[in-house]
Amino acid sequence: MTIVTPVGMSRKREGRGKFITLEGGEGVGKTTNLPFIQDYLQHHNIPVVVTREPGGTRFAEKIRHLLLDAESEPLSEQAELLLMFAARAQHIRHIIEPALAHGNWVLCDRFTDATYAYQGGGRDMSFSTIEWLENLVQGPLKPDLTLLLDMPVETGMTRAKERGGEFDRFESEKISFFERVRQAYLMQAERYPERIKLIKANQPLIDVQAAIANAVQPLLM
Ligand code: Z5A
């Protein structure tokens, strides 16, 4: 995916900003749709900070590099989980919270639902451990809206392969891993139907973006 950097933090707005996260499995179109959402918000005069996880700060980007490095020594599930939350703690402290407090909206490519999906579903780690870490690191911070792009795993993997590039440590996993990731995402969507909006990702881009705009629009009220 392309590197996204926090932008648009210069304007102070009335009240707290909104926090939108974009989620989904491999190749579902998060990177493709991020600029569309950014443009959509800016068109409505909303200053938006675009960022990603793991990453978003210099230190958290270093953790991202460690996490995605396919050449590194095998990483224990616990180390992987703790590194995700270590990166998140930095990201919240230095980017997300200041931006929201400043009245900016934050648009984040993946957040804690990805931890439930990849470490909980994919790696079979306990959801209650993840929840404990979530409470420790985030306190009351939760996204106002999560757009979950969903489609069959094989379609996403085909798209990712066609896009090309080297596979990272996660992308090198087997299809069964990504099936578990997808199921865990869908469980999250069932658990939080108010917050998580399911977007069918295997349709023409114009239709995906219409569905995204529909889901974002109520937040503008
Ligand atoms: N991870 C984790 O384990 N736990 C956590 O808590 C967090 C993350 C936060 C980061 O990867 C990895 O970290 C991730 C989970 C883990 N690993 N995986 N896998 P990432 O988010 O940087 O990258 P990614 O998930 O690998 O995303 P991706 O492969 O870059 O996919 P994408 O951004 O969703 O897709 P895309 O690049 O926008 O689209 C793929 C191709 O499809 C591309 O050629 C597009 O032009 C095409 N496309 C997109 N939409 C369409 C439509 N509608 N029709 C046709 N073609 C389309």
PDB file of C-alpha atoms and ligand atoms in Angstrom:
ATOM      1  CA  MET A   1       0.000   0.000   0.000  1.00  0.00           C
ATOM      2  CA  THR A   2       1.050   3.603  -0.422  1.00  0.00           C
ATOM      3  CA  ILE A   3       2.497   5.474   2.532  1.00  0.00           C
ATOM      4  CA  VAL A   4      -0.062   7.866   3.919  1.00  0.00           C
ATOM      5  CA  THR A   5       1.015  10.777   6.052  1.00  0.00           C
ATOM      6  CA  PRO A   6      -1.018  12.841   8.466  1.00  0.00           C
ATOM      7  CA  VAL A   7      -2.213  15.960   6.698  1.00  0.00           C
ATOM      8  CA  GLY A   8      -4.557  18.842   7.360  1.00  0.00           C
ATOM      9  CA  MET A   9      -3.910  19.426  11.066  1.00  0.00           C
ATOM     10  CA  SER A  10      -3.522  23.158  10.735  1.00  0.00           C
ATOM     11  CA  ARG A  11      -7.133  24.255  11.166  1.00  0.00           C
ATOM     12  CA  LYS A  12      -8.771  24.388  14.561  1.00  0.00           C
ATOM     13  CA  ARG A  13     -12.475  23.509  14.446  1.00  0.00           C
ATOM     14  CA  GLU A  14     -15.288  23.683  16.940  1.00  0.00           C
ATOM     15  CA  GLY A  15     -15.714  20.484  18.941  1.00  0.00           C
ATOM     16  CA  ARG A  16     -14.075  17.105  18.705  1.00  0.00           C
ATOM     17  CA  GLY A  17     -13.441  15.478  15.326  1.00  0.00           C
ATOM     18  CA  LYS A  18     -14.764  12.093  14.243  1.00  0.00           C
ATOM     19  CA  PHE A  19     -12.741   8.942  13.942  1.00  0.00           C
ATOM     20  CA  ILE A  20     -13.293   6.742  10.866  1.00  0.00           C
ATOM     21  CA  THR A  21     -11.487   3.451  10.289  1.00  0.00           C
ATOM     22  CA  LEU A  22     -11.222   1.357   7.149  1.00  0.00           C
ATOM     23  CA  GLU A  23     -10.941  -2.398   7.530  1.00  0.00           C
ATOM     24  CA  GLY A  24     -10.945  -5.601   5.536  1.00  0.00           C
ATOM     25  CA  GLY A  25      -8.795  -8.488   4.415  1.00  0.00           C
ATOM     26  CA  GLU A  26      -6.127  -8.733   1.799  1.00  0.00           C
ATOM     27  CA  GLY A  27      -6.682  -6.761  -1.444  1.00  0.00           C
ATOM     28  CA  VAL A  28     -10.241  -5.605  -0.647  1.00  0.00           C
ATOM     29  CA  GLY A  29      -9.494  -2.031  -1.751  1.00  0.00           C
ATOM     30  CA  LYS A  30      -8.662  -0.057   1.397  1.00  0.00           C
ATOM     31  CA  THR A  31      -5.756   1.789  -0.221  1.00  0.00           C
ATOM     32  CA  THR A  32      -7.827   2.450  -3.341  1.00  0.00           C
ATOM     33  CA  ASN A  33     -10.727   3.951  -1.386  1.00  0.00           C
ATOM     34  CA  LEU A  34      -8.819   5.991   1.177  1.00  0.00           C
ATOM     35  CA  PRO A  35      -8.281   9.027  -1.141  1.00  0.00           C
ATOM     36  CA  PHE A  36     -11.956   8.859  -2.165  1.00  0.00           C
ATOM     37  CA  ILE A  37     -13.071   9.211   1.480  1.00  0.00           C
ATOM     38  CA  GLN A  38     -10.502  11.941   2.102  1.00  0.00           C
ATOM     39  CA  ASP A  39     -11.793  13.895  -0.935  1.00  0.00           C
ATOM     40  CA  TYR A  40     -15.401  13.298   0.100  1.00  0.00           C
ATOM     41  CA  LEU A  41     -14.762  14.788   3.561  1.00  0.00           C
ATOM     42  CA  GLN A  42     -12.704  17.683   2.252  1.00  0.00           C
ATOM     43  CA  HIS A  43     -15.465  18.442  -0.233  1.00  0.00           C
ATOM     44  CA  HIS A  44     -17.666  18.931   2.847  1.00  0.00           C
ATOM     45  CA  ASN A  45     -15.039  21.301   4.330  1.00  0.00           C
ATOM     46  CA  ILE A  46     -13.895  18.793   6.916  1.00  0.00           C
ATOM     47  CA  PRO A  47     -10.160  18.832   7.666  1.00  0.00           C
ATOM     48  CA  VAL A  48      -8.995  15.265   7.761  1.00  0.00           C
ATOM     49  CA  VAL A  49      -5.878  13.510   8.982  1.00  0.00           C
ATOM     50  CA  VAL A  50      -5.167  10.360   6.979  1.00  0.00           C
ATOM     51  CA  THR A  51      -3.077   7.741   8.680  1.00  0.00           C
ATOM     52  CA  ARG A  52      -2.614   3.990   9.039  1.00  0.00           C
ATOM     53  CA  GLU A  53      -1.882   1.087  11.365  1.00  0.00           C
ATOM     54  CA  PRO A  54       0.431  -0.348  12.238  1.00  0.00           C
ATOM     55  CA  GLY A  55       2.279   2.933  11.841  1.00  0.00           C
ATOM     56  CA  GLY A  56       1.363   6.608  11.652  1.00  0.00           C
ATOM     57  CA  THR A  57       4.279   8.019  13.690  1.00  0.00           C
ATOM     58  CA  ARG A  58       8.006   7.643  13.039  1.00  0.00           C
ATOM     59  CA  PHE A  59       8.393   5.194  15.890  1.00  0.00           C
ATOM     60  CA  ALA A  60       5.227   3.250  15.021  1.00  0.00           C
ATOM     61  CA  GLU A  61       6.383   3.038  11.384  1.00  0.00           C
ATOM     62  CA  LYS A  62       9.582   1.387  12.656  1.00  0.00           C
ATOM     63  CA  ILE A  63       7.434  -1.152  14.512  1.00  0.00           C
ATOM     64  CA  ARG A  64       5.434  -1.655  11.307  1.00  0.00           C
ATOM     65  CA  HIS A  65       8.642  -2.469   9.476  1.00  0.00           C
ATOM     66  CA  LEU A  66       9.528  -5.084  12.114  1.00  0.00           C
ATOM     67  CA  LEU A  67       6.025  -6.573  11.944  1.00  0.00           C
ATOM     68  CA  LEU A  68       5.836  -6.866   8.158  1.00  0.00           C
ATOM     69  CA  ASP A  69       9.423  -7.979   7.530  1.00  0.00           C
ATOM     70  CA  ALA A  70       9.112 -11.375   5.864  1.00  0.00           C
ATOM     71  CA  GLU A  71      12.844 -12.058   6.375  1.00  0.00           C
ATOM     72  CA  SER A  72      12.908 -11.656  10.171  1.00  0.00           C
ATOM     73  CA  GLU A  73      13.108 -14.495  12.711  1.00  0.00           C
ATOM     74  CA  PRO A  74       9.743 -16.148  13.413  1.00  0.00           C
ATOM     75  CA  LEU A  75       7.723 -13.821  15.632  1.00  0.00           C
ATOM     76  CA  SER A  76       5.763 -15.263  18.557  1.00  0.00           C
ATOM     77  CA  GLU A  77       2.025 -14.516  18.558  1.00  0.00           C
ATOM     78  CA  GLN A  78       2.447 -12.631  21.844  1.00  0.00           C
ATOM     79  CA  ALA A  79       5.257 -10.456  20.457  1.00  0.00           C
ATOM     80  CA  GLU A  80       3.169  -9.684  17.379  1.00  0.00           C
ATOM     81  CA  LEU A  81       0.135  -8.714  19.476  1.00  0.00           C
ATOM     82  CA  LEU A  82       2.126  -6.543  21.870  1.00  0.00           C
ATOM     83  CA  LEU A  83       3.932  -4.781  19.027  1.00  0.00           C
ATOM     84  CA  MET A  84       0.584  -3.959  17.401  1.00  0.00           C
ATOM     85  CA  PHE A  85      -0.568  -2.321  20.615  1.00  0.00           C
ATOM     86  CA  ALA A  86       2.800  -0.628  21.247  1.00  0.00           C
ATOM     87  CA  ALA A  87       2.549   1.007  17.817  1.00  0.00           C
ATOM     88  CA  ARG A  88      -1.099   1.893  18.528  1.00  0.00           C
ATOM     89  CA  ALA A  89      -0.232   3.545  21.859  1.00  0.00           C
ATOM     90  CA  GLN A  90       2.253   5.859  20.089  1.00  0.00           C
ATOM     91  CA  HIS A  91      -0.187   6.526  17.286  1.00  0.00           C
ATOM     92  CA  ILE A  92      -3.035   7.458  19.627  1.00  0.00           C
ATOM     93  CA  ARG A  93      -0.852   9.645  21.833  1.00  0.00           C
ATOM     94  CA  HIS A  94       0.905  11.566  19.058  1.00  0.00           C
ATOM     95  CA  ILE A  95      -1.493  11.625  16.108  1.00  0.00           C
ATOM     96  CA  ILE A  96      -5.045  10.420  16.709  1.00  0.00           C
ATOM     97  CA  GLU A  97      -5.941  12.100  20.012  1.00  0.00           C
ATOM     98  CA  PRO A  98      -4.330  15.487  19.217  1.00  0.00           C
ATOM     99  CA  ALA A  99      -6.047  15.559  15.809  1.00  0.00           C
ATOM    100  CA  LEU A 100      -9.495  14.722  17.235  1.00  0.00           C
ATOM    101  CA  ALA A 101      -9.065  17.190  20.087  1.00  0.00           C
ATOM    102  CA  HIS A 102      -8.118  19.848  17.503  1.00  0.00           C
ATOM    103  CA  GLY A 103     -11.417  19.262  15.701  1.00  0.00           C
ATOM    104  CA  ASN A 104      -9.908  17.353  12.782  1.00  0.00           C
ATOM    105  CA  TRP A 105     -11.386  14.104  11.589  1.00  0.00           C
ATOM    106  CA  VAL A 106      -9.117  11.085  11.490  1.00  0.00           C
ATOM    107  CA  LEU A 107      -9.283   8.534   8.690  1.00  0.00           C
ATOM    108  CA  CYS A 108      -7.253   5.479   9.572  1.00  0.00           C
ATOM    109  CA  ASP A 109      -6.354   2.509   7.360  1.00  0.00           C
ATOM    110  CA  ARG A 110      -6.922  -0.335   9.889  1.00  0.00           C
ATOM    111  CA  PHE A 111      -7.244  -0.096  13.658  1.00  0.00           C
ATOM    112  CA  THR A 112      -8.148  -2.450  16.511  1.00  0.00           C
ATOM    113  CA  ASP A 113     -10.741  -4.459  14.561  1.00  0.00           C
ATOM    114  CA  ALA A 114      -7.724  -5.662  12.551  1.00  0.00           C
ATOM    115  CA  THR A 115      -6.206  -6.975  15.779  1.00  0.00           C
ATOM    116  CA  TYR A 116      -9.367  -8.955  16.538  1.00  0.00           C
ATOM    117  CA  ALA A 117      -9.337 -10.234  12.949  1.00  0.00           C
ATOM    118  CA  TYR A 118      -5.637 -11.053  12.424  1.00  0.00           C
ATOM    119  CA  GLN A 119      -4.351 -11.840  15.919  1.00  0.00           C
ATOM    120  CA  GLY A 120      -7.711 -13.069  17.295  1.00  0.00           C
ATOM    121  CA  GLY A 121      -9.070 -14.847  14.210  1.00  0.00           C
ATOM    122  CA  GLY A 122      -5.925 -15.502  12.182  1.00  0.00           C
ATOM    123  CA  ARG A 123      -3.542 -16.377  15.046  1.00  0.00           C
ATOM    124  CA  ASP A 124      -6.246 -17.756  17.336  1.00  0.00           C
ATOM    125  CA  MET A 125      -5.321 -15.504  20.259  1.00  0.00           C
ATOM    126  CA  SER A 126      -7.817 -14.899  23.038  1.00  0.00           C
ATOM    127  CA  PHE A 127     -10.338 -12.148  22.361  1.00  0.00           C
ATOM    128  CA  SER A 128     -10.449 -11.300  26.061  1.00  0.00           C
ATOM    129  CA  THR A 129      -6.668 -10.664  26.083  1.00  0.00           C
ATOM    130  CA  ILE A 130      -7.096  -8.369  23.079  1.00  0.00           C
ATOM    131  CA  GLU A 131      -9.975  -6.624  24.832  1.00  0.00           C
ATOM    132  CA  TRP A 132      -7.826  -6.122  27.935  1.00  0.00           C
ATOM    133  CA  LEU A 133      -5.062  -4.522  25.861  1.00  0.00           C
ATOM    134  CA  GLU A 134      -7.609  -2.451  23.958  1.00  0.00           C
ATOM    135  CA  ASN A 135      -8.912  -0.992  27.229  1.00  0.00           C
ATOM    136  CA  LEU A 136      -5.393  -0.382  28.530  1.00  0.00           C
ATOM    137  CA  VAL A 137      -4.155   1.386  25.394  1.00  0.00           C
ATOM    138  CA  GLN A 138      -7.288   3.122  24.159  1.00  0.00           C
ATOM    139  CA  GLY A 139      -9.326   3.861  27.262  1.00  0.00           C
ATOM    140  CA  PRO A 140     -12.678   5.073  25.930  1.00  0.00           C
ATOM    141  CA  LEU A 141     -11.369   5.818  22.401  1.00  0.00           C
ATOM    142  CA  LYS A 142     -13.368   3.921  19.747  1.00  0.00           C
ATOM    143  CA  PRO A 143     -13.978   4.721  16.076  1.00  0.00           C
ATOM    144  CA  ASP A 144     -17.205   6.605  15.350  1.00  0.00           C
ATOM    145  CA  LEU A 145     -17.518   4.649  12.121  1.00  0.00           C
ATOM    146  CA  THR A 146     -15.770   1.601  10.699  1.00  0.00           C
ATOM    147  CA  LEU A 147     -16.101   0.739   7.021  1.00  0.00           C
ATOM    148  CA  LEU A 148     -15.538  -2.979   6.628  1.00  0.00           C
ATOM    149  CA  LEU A 149     -14.795  -3.876   3.000  1.00  0.00           C
ATOM    150  CA  ASP A 150     -15.730  -7.508   2.585  1.00  0.00           C
ATOM    151  CA  MET A 151     -15.452 -10.040  -0.212  1.00  0.00           C
ATOM    152  CA  PRO A 152     -14.417 -13.665  -0.708  1.00  0.00           C
ATOM    153  CA  VAL A 153     -10.816 -14.256   0.330  1.00  0.00           C
ATOM    154  CA  GLU A 154      -9.756 -15.724  -3.010  1.00  0.00           C
ATOM    155  CA  THR A 155     -10.961 -12.656  -4.933  1.00  0.00           C
ATOM    156  CA  GLY A 156      -8.946 -10.371  -2.651  1.00  0.00           C
ATOM    157  CA  MET A 157      -5.839 -12.524  -2.993  1.00  0.00           C
ATOM    158  CA  THR A 158      -6.174 -12.537  -6.783  1.00  0.00           C
ATOM    159  CA  ARG A 159      -6.462  -8.745  -6.799  1.00  0.00           C
ATOM    160  CA  ALA A 160      -3.427  -8.400  -4.526  1.00  0.00           C
ATOM    161  CA  LYS A 161      -1.404 -10.752  -6.761  1.00  0.00           C
ATOM    162  CA  GLU A 162      -2.404  -8.858  -9.905  1.00  0.00           C
ATOM    163  CA  ARG A 163      -1.343  -5.611  -8.241  1.00  0.00           C
ATOM    164  CA  GLY A 164       2.150  -7.127  -7.875  1.00  0.00           C
ATOM    165  CA  GLY A 165       4.936  -6.278  -5.402  1.00  0.00           C
ATOM    166  CA  GLU A 166       6.639  -8.402  -2.776  1.00  0.00           C
ATOM    167  CA  PHE A 167       4.606 -10.280  -0.186  1.00  0.00           C
ATOM    168  CA  ASP A 168       5.072  -9.242   3.450  1.00  0.00           C
ATOM    169  CA  ARG A 169       4.966 -11.516   6.513  1.00  0.00           C
ATOM    170  CA  PHE A 170       1.137 -11.486   6.652  1.00  0.00           C
ATOM    171  CA  GLU A 171       0.587 -11.774   2.919  1.00  0.00           C
ATOM    172  CA  SER A 172       2.681 -14.957   2.918  1.00  0.00           C
ATOM    173  CA  GLU A 173       0.071 -16.735   5.102  1.00  0.00           C
ATOM    174  CA  LYS A 174      -2.137 -19.573   3.817  1.00  0.00           C
ATOM    175  CA  ILE A 175      -5.688 -19.084   2.584  1.00  0.00           C
ATOM    176  CA  SER A 176      -7.102 -20.729   5.764  1.00  0.00           C
ATOM    177  CA  PHE A 177      -5.507 -17.907   7.797  1.00  0.00           C
ATOM    178  CA  PHE A 178      -7.320 -15.295   5.699  1.00  0.00           C
ATOM    179  CA  GLU A 179     -10.605 -17.218   5.970  1.00  0.00           C
ATOM    180  CA  ARG A 180     -10.321 -17.003   9.772  1.00  0.00           C
ATOM    181  CA  VAL A 181      -9.473 -13.296   9.479  1.00  0.00           C
ATOM    182  CA  ARG A 182     -12.595 -12.720   7.393  1.00  0.00           C
ATOM    183  CA  GLN A 183     -14.822 -14.625   9.824  1.00  0.00           C
ATOM    184  CA  ALA A 184     -13.452 -12.654  12.783  1.00  0.00           C
ATOM    185  CA  TYR A 185     -14.130  -9.376  10.952  1.00  0.00           C
ATOM    186  CA  LEU A 186     -17.698 -10.497  10.261  1.00  0.00           C
ATOM    187  CA  MET A 187     -18.106 -11.400  13.942  1.00  0.00           C
ATOM    188  CA  GLN A 188     -16.966  -7.905  14.902  1.00  0.00           C
ATOM    189  CA  ALA A 189     -19.549  -6.473  12.488  1.00  0.00           C
ATOM    190  CA  GLU A 190     -22.273  -8.552  14.143  1.00  0.00           C
ATOM    191  CA  ARG A 191     -21.089  -7.478  17.564  1.00  0.00           C
ATOM    192  CA  TYR A 192     -21.068  -3.747  16.723  1.00  0.00           C
ATOM    193  CA  PRO A 193     -23.725  -3.213  14.043  1.00  0.00           C
ATOM    194  CA  GLU A 194     -24.115   0.479  14.912  1.00  0.00           C
ATOM    195  CA  ARG A 195     -20.456   1.265  14.363  1.00  0.00           C
ATOM    196  CA  ILE A 196     -19.322  -1.207  11.686  1.00  0.00           C
ATOM    197  CA  LYS A 197     -20.849  -0.807   8.221  1.00  0.00           C
ATOM    198  CA  LEU A 198     -20.323  -3.725   5.893  1.00  0.00           C
ATOM    199  CA  ILE A 199     -19.428  -2.688   2.331  1.00  0.00           C
ATOM    200  CA  LYS A 200     -19.556  -5.276  -0.435  1.00  0.00           C
ATOM    201  CA  ALA A 201     -16.114  -4.939  -2.026  1.00  0.00           C
ATOM    202  CA  ASN A 202     -16.487  -7.250  -5.033  1.00  0.00           C
ATOM    203  CA  GLN A 203     -18.514  -4.836  -7.117  1.00  0.00           C
ATOM    204  CA  PRO A 204     -17.428  -2.072  -9.491  1.00  0.00           C
ATOM    205  CA  LEU A 205     -15.441   0.655  -7.765  1.00  0.00           C
ATOM    206  CA  ILE A 206     -18.140   3.243  -8.467  1.00  0.00           C
ATOM    207  CA  ASP A 207     -20.661   1.135  -6.518  1.00  0.00           C
ATOM    208  CA  VAL A 208     -18.222   0.511  -3.663  1.00  0.00           C
ATOM    209  CA  GLN A 209     -17.685   4.261  -3.402  1.00  0.00           C
ATOM    210  CA  ALA A 210     -21.406   5.004  -3.507  1.00  0.00           C
ATOM    211  CA  ALA A 211     -21.884   2.581  -0.584  1.00  0.00           C
ATOM    212  CA  ILE A 212     -19.009   4.237   1.294  1.00  0.00           C
ATOM    213  CA  ALA A 213     -20.480   7.716   0.759  1.00  0.00           C
ATOM    214  CA  ASN A 214     -23.844   6.437   2.022  1.00  0.00           C
ATOM    215  CA  ALA A 215     -22.241   5.103   5.178  1.00  0.00           C
ATOM    216  CA  VAL A 216     -20.209   8.259   5.852  1.00  0.00           C
ATOM    217  CA  GLN A 217     -22.982  10.738   5.102  1.00  0.00           C
ATOM    218  CA  PRO A 218     -24.891  10.377   8.440  1.00  0.00           C
ATOM    219  CA  LEU A 219     -21.745  11.445  10.319  1.00  0.00           C
ATOM    220  CA  LEU A 220     -21.868  14.827   8.571  1.00  0.00           C
ATOM    221  CA  MET A 221     -25.175  15.778  10.259  1.00  0.00           C
TER     222      MET A 221
HETATM  223  N1  Z5A B   1      -2.340  -6.042  10.952  1.00  0.00           N
HETATM  224  C1  Z5A B   1      -2.551  -6.918  11.979  1.00  0.00           C
HETATM  225  O1  Z5A B   1      -2.237  -8.097  11.857  1.00  0.00           O
HETATM  226  N2  Z5A B   1      -3.095  -6.468  13.136  1.00  0.00           N
HETATM  227  C2  Z5A B   1      -3.417  -5.175  13.343  1.00  0.00           C
HETATM  228  O2  Z5A B   1      -3.884  -4.807  14.417  1.00  0.00           O
HETATM  229  C3  Z5A B   1      -3.197  -4.272  12.242  1.00  0.00           C
HETATM  230  C4  Z5A B   1      -2.675  -4.728  11.067  1.00  0.00           C
HETATM  231  C5  Z5A B   1      -3.556  -2.817  12.414  1.00  0.00           C
HETATM  232  C6  Z5A B   1      -0.796  -4.309   7.182  1.00  0.00           C
HETATM  233  O3  Z5A B   1      -1.118  -4.399   5.866  1.00  0.00           O
HETATM  234  C7  Z5A B   1      -0.804  -5.683   7.770  1.00  0.00           C
HETATM  235  O4  Z5A B   1      -0.857  -5.570   9.174  1.00  0.00           O
HETATM  236  C8  Z5A B   1      -2.036  -6.429   7.350  1.00  0.00           C
HETATM  237  C9  Z5A B   1      -2.723  -6.853   8.642  1.00  0.00           C
HETATM  238  C10 Z5A B   1      -1.735  -6.545   9.708  1.00  0.00           C
HETATM  239  N3  Z5A B   1      -1.654  -7.551   6.612  1.00  0.00           N
HETATM  240  N4  Z5A B   1      -2.198  -8.127   5.700  1.00  0.00           N
HETATM  241  N5  Z5A B   1      -2.470  -8.803   4.838  1.00  0.00           N
HETATM  242  P1  Z5A B   1      -1.750  -3.221   5.052  1.00  0.00           P
HETATM  243  O5  Z5A B   1      -3.026  -2.769   5.620  1.00  0.00           O
HETATM  244  O6  Z5A B   1      -0.718  -2.217   4.822  1.00  0.00           O
HETATM  245  O7  Z5A B   1      -1.934  -3.932   3.685  1.00  0.00           O
HETATM  246  P2  Z5A B   1      -2.904  -5.046   3.219  1.00  0.00           P
HETATM  247  O8  Z5A B   1      -3.976  -5.522   4.054  1.00  0.00           O
HETATM  248  O9  Z5A B   1      -1.982  -6.083   2.758  1.00  0.00           O
HETATM  249  O10 Z5A B   1      -3.706  -4.258   2.206  1.00  0.00           O
HETATM  250  P3  Z5A B   1      -3.487  -4.369   0.727  1.00  0.00           P
HETATM  251  O11 Z5A B   1      -3.040  -5.695   0.247  1.00  0.00           O
HETATM  252  O12 Z5A B   1      -2.626  -3.196   0.372  1.00  0.00           O
HETATM  253  O13 Z5A B   1      -4.943  -4.297   0.180  1.00  0.00           O
HETATM  254  P4  Z5A B   1      -5.935  -3.107   0.047  1.00  0.00           P
HETATM  255  O14 Z5A B   1      -5.288  -1.815   0.363  1.00  0.00           O
HETATM  256  O15 Z5A B   1      -7.158  -3.434   0.789  1.00  0.00           O
HETATM  257  O16 Z5A B   1      -6.262  -3.177  -1.526  1.00  0.00           O
HETATM  258  P5  Z5A B   1      -5.859  -2.164  -2.709  1.00  0.00           P
HETATM  259  O17 Z5A B   1      -4.383  -2.100  -2.866  1.00  0.00           O
HETATM  260  O18 Z5A B   1      -6.617  -0.914  -2.592  1.00  0.00           O
HETATM  261  O19 Z5A B   1      -6.530  -2.984  -3.918  1.00  0.00           O
HETATM  262  C11 Z5A B   1      -5.947  -4.189  -4.388  1.00  0.00           C
HETATM  263  C12 Z5A B   1      -6.067  -4.221  -5.938  1.00  0.00           C
HETATM  264  O20 Z5A B   1      -7.440  -4.315  -6.297  1.00  0.00           O
HETATM  265  C13 Z5A B   1      -5.518  -2.966  -6.624  1.00  0.00           C
HETATM  266  O21 Z5A B   1      -4.859  -3.316  -7.775  1.00  0.00           O
HETATM  267  C14 Z5A B   1      -6.790  -2.154  -6.934  1.00  0.00           C
HETATM  268  O22 Z5A B   1      -6.634  -1.357  -8.065  1.00  0.00           O
HETATM  269  C15 Z5A B   1      -7.803  -3.251  -7.171  1.00  0.00           C
HETATM  270  N6  Z5A B   1      -9.188  -2.867  -6.811  1.00  0.00           N
HETATM  271  C16 Z5A B   1      -9.598  -2.176  -5.707  1.00  0.00           C
HETATM  272  N7  Z5A B   1     -10.932  -2.024  -5.701  1.00  0.00           N
HETATM  273  C17 Z5A B   1     -11.389  -2.649  -6.810  1.00  0.00           C
HETATM  274  C18 Z5A B   1     -12.699  -2.862  -7.373  1.00  0.00           C
HETATM  275  N8  Z5A B   1     -13.810  -2.404  -6.776  1.00  0.00           N
HETATM  276  N9  Z5A B   1     -12.802  -3.558  -8.520  1.00  0.00           N
HETATM  277  C19 Z5A B   1     -11.677  -4.040  -9.126  1.00  0.00           C
HETATM  278  N10 Z5A B   1     -10.424  -3.887  -8.664  1.00  0.00           N
HETATM  279  C20 Z5A B   1     -10.274  -3.199  -7.521  1.00  0.00           C
END
